[in-house]
mmCIF file of C-alpha atoms in Angstrom:
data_model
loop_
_atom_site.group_PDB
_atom_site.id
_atom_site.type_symbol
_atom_site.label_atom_id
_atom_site.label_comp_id
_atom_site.label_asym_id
_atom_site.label_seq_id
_atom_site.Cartn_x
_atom_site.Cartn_y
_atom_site.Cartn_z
ATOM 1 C CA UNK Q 39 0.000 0.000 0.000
ATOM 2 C CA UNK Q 40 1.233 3.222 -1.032
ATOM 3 C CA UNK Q 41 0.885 6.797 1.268
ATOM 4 C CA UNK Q 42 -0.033 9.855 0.126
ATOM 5 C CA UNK Q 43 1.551 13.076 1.910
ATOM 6 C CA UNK Q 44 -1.616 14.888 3.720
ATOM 7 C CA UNK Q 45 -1.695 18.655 4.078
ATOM 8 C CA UNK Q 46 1.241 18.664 7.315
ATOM 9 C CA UNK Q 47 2.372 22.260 6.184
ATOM 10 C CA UNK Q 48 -0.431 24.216 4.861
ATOM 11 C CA UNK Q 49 0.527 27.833 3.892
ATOM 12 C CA UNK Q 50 3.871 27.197 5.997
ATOM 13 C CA UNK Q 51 7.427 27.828 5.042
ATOM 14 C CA UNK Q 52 9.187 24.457 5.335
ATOM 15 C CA UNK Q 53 13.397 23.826 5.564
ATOM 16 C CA UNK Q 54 14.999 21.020 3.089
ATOM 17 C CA UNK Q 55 18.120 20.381 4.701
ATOM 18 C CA UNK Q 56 20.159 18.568 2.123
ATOM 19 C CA UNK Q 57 23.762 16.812 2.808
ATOM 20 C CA UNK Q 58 25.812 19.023 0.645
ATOM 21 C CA UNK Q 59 28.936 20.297 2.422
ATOM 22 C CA UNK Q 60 27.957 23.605 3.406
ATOM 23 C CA UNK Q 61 25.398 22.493 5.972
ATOM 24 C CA UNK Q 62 26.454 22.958 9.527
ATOM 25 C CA UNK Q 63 25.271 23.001 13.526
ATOM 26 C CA UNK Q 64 25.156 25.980 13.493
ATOM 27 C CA UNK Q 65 22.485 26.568 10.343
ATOM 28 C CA UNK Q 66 20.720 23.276 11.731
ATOM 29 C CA UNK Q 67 20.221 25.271 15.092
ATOM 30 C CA UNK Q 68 18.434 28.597 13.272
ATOM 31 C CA UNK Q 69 16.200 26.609 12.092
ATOM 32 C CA UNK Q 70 15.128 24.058 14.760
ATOM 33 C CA UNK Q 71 11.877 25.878 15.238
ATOM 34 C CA UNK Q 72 10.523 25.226 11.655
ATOM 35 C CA UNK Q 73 9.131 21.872 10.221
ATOM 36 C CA UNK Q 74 12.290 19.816 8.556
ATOM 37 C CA UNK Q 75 12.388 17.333 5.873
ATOM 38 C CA UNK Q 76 16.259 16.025 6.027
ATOM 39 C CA UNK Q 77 17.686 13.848 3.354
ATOM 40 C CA UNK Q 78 19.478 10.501 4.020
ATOM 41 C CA UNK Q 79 22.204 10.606 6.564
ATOM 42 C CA UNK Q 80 21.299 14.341 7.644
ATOM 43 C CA UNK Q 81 18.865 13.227 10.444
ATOM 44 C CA UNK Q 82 22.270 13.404 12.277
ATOM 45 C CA UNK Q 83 22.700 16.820 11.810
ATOM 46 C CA UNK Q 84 18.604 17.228 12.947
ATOM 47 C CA UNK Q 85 17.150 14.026 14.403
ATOM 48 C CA UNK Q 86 14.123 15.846 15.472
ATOM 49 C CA UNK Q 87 12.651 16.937 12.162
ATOM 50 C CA UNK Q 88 9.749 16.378 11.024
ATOM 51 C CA UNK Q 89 10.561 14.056 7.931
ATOM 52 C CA UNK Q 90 13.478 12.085 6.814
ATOM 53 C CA UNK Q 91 13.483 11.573 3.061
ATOM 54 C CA UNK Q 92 15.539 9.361 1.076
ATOM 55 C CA UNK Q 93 15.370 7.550 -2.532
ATOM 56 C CA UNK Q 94 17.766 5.175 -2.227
ATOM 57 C CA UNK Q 95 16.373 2.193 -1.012
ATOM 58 C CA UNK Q 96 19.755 1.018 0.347
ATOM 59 C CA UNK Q 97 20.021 3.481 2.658
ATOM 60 C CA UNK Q 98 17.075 2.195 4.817
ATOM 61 C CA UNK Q 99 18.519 -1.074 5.033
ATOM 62 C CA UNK Q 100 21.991 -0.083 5.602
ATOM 63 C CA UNK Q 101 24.295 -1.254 8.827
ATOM 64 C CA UNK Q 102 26.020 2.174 9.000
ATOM 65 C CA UNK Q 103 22.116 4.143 9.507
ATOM 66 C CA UNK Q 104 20.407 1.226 11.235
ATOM 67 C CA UNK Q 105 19.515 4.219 14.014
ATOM 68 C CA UNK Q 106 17.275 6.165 12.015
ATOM 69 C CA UNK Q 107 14.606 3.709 13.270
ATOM 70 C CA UNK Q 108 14.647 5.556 16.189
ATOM 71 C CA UNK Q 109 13.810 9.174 15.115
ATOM 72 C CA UNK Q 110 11.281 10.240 15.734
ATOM 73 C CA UNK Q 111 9.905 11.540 12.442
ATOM 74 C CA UNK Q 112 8.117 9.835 9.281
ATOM 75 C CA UNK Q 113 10.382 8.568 7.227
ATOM 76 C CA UNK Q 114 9.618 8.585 3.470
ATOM 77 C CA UNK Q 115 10.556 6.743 0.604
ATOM 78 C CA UNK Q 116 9.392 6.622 -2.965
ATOM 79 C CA UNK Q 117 9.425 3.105 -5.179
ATOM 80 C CA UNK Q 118 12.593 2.558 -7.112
ATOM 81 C CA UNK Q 119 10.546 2.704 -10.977
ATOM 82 C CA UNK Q 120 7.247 3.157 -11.271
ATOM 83 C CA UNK Q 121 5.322 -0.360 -10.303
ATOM 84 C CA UNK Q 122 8.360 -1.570 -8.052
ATOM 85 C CA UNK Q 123 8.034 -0.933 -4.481
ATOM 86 C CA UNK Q 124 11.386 -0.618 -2.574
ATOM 87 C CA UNK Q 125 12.717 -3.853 -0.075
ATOM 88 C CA UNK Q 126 12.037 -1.104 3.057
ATOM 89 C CA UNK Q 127 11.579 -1.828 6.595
ATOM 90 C CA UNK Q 128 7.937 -1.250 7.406
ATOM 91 C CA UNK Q 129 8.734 2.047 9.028
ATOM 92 C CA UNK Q 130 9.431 3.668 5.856
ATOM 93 C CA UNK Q 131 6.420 5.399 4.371
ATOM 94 C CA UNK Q 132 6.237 4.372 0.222
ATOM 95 C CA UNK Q 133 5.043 6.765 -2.577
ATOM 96 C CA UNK Q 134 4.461 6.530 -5.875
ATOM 97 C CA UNK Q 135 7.115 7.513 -8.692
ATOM 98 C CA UNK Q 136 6.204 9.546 -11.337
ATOM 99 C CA UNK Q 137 9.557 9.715 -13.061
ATOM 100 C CA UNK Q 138 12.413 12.155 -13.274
ATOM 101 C CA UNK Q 139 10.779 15.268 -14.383
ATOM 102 C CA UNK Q 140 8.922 18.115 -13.543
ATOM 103 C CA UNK Q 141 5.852 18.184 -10.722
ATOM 104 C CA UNK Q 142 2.889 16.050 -10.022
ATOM 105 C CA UNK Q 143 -0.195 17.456 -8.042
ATOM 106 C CA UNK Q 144 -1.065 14.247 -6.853
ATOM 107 C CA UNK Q 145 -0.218 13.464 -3.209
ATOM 108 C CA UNK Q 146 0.725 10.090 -3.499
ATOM 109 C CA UNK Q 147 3.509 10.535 -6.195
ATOM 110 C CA UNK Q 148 6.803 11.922 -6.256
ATOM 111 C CA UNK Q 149 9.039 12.992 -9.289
ATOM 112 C CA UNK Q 150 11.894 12.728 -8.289
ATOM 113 C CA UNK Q 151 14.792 14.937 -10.375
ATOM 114 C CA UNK Q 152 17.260 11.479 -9.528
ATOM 115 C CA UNK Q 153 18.430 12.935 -6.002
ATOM 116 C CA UNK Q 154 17.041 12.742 -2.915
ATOM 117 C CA UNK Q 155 17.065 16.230 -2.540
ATOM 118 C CA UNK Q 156 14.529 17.379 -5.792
ATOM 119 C CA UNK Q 157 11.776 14.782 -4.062
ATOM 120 C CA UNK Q 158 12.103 16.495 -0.484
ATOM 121 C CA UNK Q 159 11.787 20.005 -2.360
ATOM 122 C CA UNK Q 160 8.585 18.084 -3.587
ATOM 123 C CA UNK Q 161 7.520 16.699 -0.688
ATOM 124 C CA UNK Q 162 7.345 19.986 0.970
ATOM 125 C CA UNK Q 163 5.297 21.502 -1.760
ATOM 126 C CA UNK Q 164 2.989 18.439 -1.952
ATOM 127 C CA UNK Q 165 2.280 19.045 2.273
ATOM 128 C CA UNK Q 166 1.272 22.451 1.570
ATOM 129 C CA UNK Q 167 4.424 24.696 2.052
ATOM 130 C CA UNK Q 168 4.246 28.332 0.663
ATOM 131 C CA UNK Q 169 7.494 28.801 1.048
ATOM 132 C CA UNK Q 170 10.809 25.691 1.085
ATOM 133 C CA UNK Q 171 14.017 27.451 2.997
ATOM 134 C CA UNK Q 172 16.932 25.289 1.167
ATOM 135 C CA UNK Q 173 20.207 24.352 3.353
ATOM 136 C CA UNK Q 174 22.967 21.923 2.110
ATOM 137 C CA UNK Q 175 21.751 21.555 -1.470
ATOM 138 C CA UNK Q 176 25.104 22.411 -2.821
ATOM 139 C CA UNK Q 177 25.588 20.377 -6.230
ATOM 140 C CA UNK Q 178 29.212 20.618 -5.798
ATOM 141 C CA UNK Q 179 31.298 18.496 -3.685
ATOM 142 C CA UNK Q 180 30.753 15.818 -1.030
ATOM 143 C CA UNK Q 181 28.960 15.550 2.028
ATOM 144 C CA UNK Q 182 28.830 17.530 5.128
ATOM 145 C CA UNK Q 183 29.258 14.092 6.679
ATOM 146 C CA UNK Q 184 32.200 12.635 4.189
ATOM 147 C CA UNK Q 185 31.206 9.763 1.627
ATOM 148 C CA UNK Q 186 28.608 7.251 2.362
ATOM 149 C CA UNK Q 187 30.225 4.187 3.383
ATOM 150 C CA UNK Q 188 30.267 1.244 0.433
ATOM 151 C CA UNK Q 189 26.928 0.107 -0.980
ATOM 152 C CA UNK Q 190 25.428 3.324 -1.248
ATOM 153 C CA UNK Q 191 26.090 6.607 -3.791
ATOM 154 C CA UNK Q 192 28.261 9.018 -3.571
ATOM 155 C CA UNK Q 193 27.849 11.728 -6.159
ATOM 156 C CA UNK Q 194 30.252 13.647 -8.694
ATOM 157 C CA UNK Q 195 30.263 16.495 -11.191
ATOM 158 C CA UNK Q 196 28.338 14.569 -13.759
ATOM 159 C CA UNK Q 197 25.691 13.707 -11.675
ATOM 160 C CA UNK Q 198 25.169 16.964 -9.785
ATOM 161 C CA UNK Q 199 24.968 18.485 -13.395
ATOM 162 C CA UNK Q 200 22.131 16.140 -14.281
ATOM 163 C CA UNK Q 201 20.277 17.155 -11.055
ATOM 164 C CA UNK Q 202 20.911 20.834 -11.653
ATOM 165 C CA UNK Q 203 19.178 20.469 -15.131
ATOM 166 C CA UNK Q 204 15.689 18.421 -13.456
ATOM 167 C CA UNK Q 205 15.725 21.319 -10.443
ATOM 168 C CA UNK Q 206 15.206 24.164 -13.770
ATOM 169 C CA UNK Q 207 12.176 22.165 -14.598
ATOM 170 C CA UNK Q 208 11.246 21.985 -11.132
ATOM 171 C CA UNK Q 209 11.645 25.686 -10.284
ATOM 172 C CA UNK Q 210 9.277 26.368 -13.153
ATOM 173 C CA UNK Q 211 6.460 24.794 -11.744
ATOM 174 C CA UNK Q 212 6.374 25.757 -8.548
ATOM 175 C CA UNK Q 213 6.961 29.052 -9.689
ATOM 176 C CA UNK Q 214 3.490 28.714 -11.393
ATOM 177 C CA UNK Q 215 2.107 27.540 -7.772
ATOM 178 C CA UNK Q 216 3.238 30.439 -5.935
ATOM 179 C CA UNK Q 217 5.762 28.267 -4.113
ATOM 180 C CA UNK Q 218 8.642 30.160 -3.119
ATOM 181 C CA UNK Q 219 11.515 28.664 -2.427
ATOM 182 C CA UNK Q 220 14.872 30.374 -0.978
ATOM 183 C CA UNK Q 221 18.250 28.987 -1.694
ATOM 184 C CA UNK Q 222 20.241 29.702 1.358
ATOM 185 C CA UNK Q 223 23.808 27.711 0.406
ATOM 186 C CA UNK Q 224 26.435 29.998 0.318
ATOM 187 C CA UNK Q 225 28.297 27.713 -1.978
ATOM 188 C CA UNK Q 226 25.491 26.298 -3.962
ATOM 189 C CA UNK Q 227 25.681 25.999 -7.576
ATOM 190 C CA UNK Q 228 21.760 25.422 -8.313
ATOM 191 C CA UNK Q 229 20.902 28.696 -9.642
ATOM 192 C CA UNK Q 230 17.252 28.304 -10.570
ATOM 193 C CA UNK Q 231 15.885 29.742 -7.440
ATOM 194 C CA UNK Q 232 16.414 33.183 -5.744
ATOM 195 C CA UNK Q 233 20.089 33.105 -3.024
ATOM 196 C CA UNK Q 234 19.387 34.777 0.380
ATOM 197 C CA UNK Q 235 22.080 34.414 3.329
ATOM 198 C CA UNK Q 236 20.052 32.159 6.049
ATOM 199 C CA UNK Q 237 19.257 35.323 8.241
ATOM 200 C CA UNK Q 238 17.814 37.320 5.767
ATOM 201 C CA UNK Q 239 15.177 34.152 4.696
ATOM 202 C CA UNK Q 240 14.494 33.757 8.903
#
């Protein structure tokens, strides 16, 4: 059975806290008293927040982040292809995918842009957010948190590229739904929506 993300943030401005290397305590801290989606391995950096998000199917099952059972958010996944659910522990929330591209109105399917990071920008959107603070979506680099130990991804310049091109598409339409959303990397190189130091955006 697949879930379908119910109106959690109506009207709200929601943080996407990404693990690009730029993210830090100190960022994480400012923005404690907002709702959170985290992807992958950043519920270490925010353990409290409201969702953790993250595609890769590995990662759930995976020795090194066996403790994210015990947050206390949802935790959210979305089918590897279209049709083929994930092999998730039961904790892990499912939703449809509706390919690479662009944005889907429906609240039980994600596109999801190939990261992690384009679904939780999604996600947010989907639960009603008028406005998606971004932190640690950097497209350039590593990981706040070094690489991901073996078995799981660890992107590079070619694939941060192909993500930057699927964010444009995204930026477009949520653009058309009055969703704004606030890059607030210093060191980002997605350029598709408006920069704003952290402060400024709070």
């Amino acid at each position: 059975m697949y879930w379908s993300v119910p109106p959690l943030w109506q009207d709200a401005t929601v943080v996407v806290m990404g693990s690009g290397p730029s993210l830090n305590a100190e960022d994480a801290a400012a923005v404690k008293h907002l709702p959170r989606i985290v992807t992958n391995a950043t519920y270490r950096m925010a353990p409290d927040a409201d969702v953790i998000y993250g595609s890769d199917c590995e990662f759930w099952i995976h020795d090194a982040y066996k403790d994210v059972a015990q947050c206390g958010g949802l935790k959210v996944t979305t089918e590897r292809m279209p049709g083929i659910r994930p092999n998730t522990p039961p904790f892990v929330k499912v939703l449809r995918n509706g390919g690479p591209i662009g944005y889907s109105d429906d609240p039980g399917e994600i596109r999801t842009g190939a990261s992690s990071g384009y679904a939780a920008v999604h996600l947010a959107a989907l639960g009603g957010a008028k406005r998606i603070l971004l932190l640690g979506l950097d497209m350039t680099g590593g990981h706040w948190h070094g690489p991901h130990p073996s078995g799981l991804g660890n992107p590079g310049p070619s694939l941060h590229s192909r993500w930057i091109k699927f964010f444009n598409g995204l930026a477009d339409a949520l653009g058309r739904r009055k969703v704004e959303v606030l890059n607030c990397s210093p060191v980002s190189a997605l350029d598709c929506f408006q920069k704003v130091r952290l402060c400024d955006a709070l």
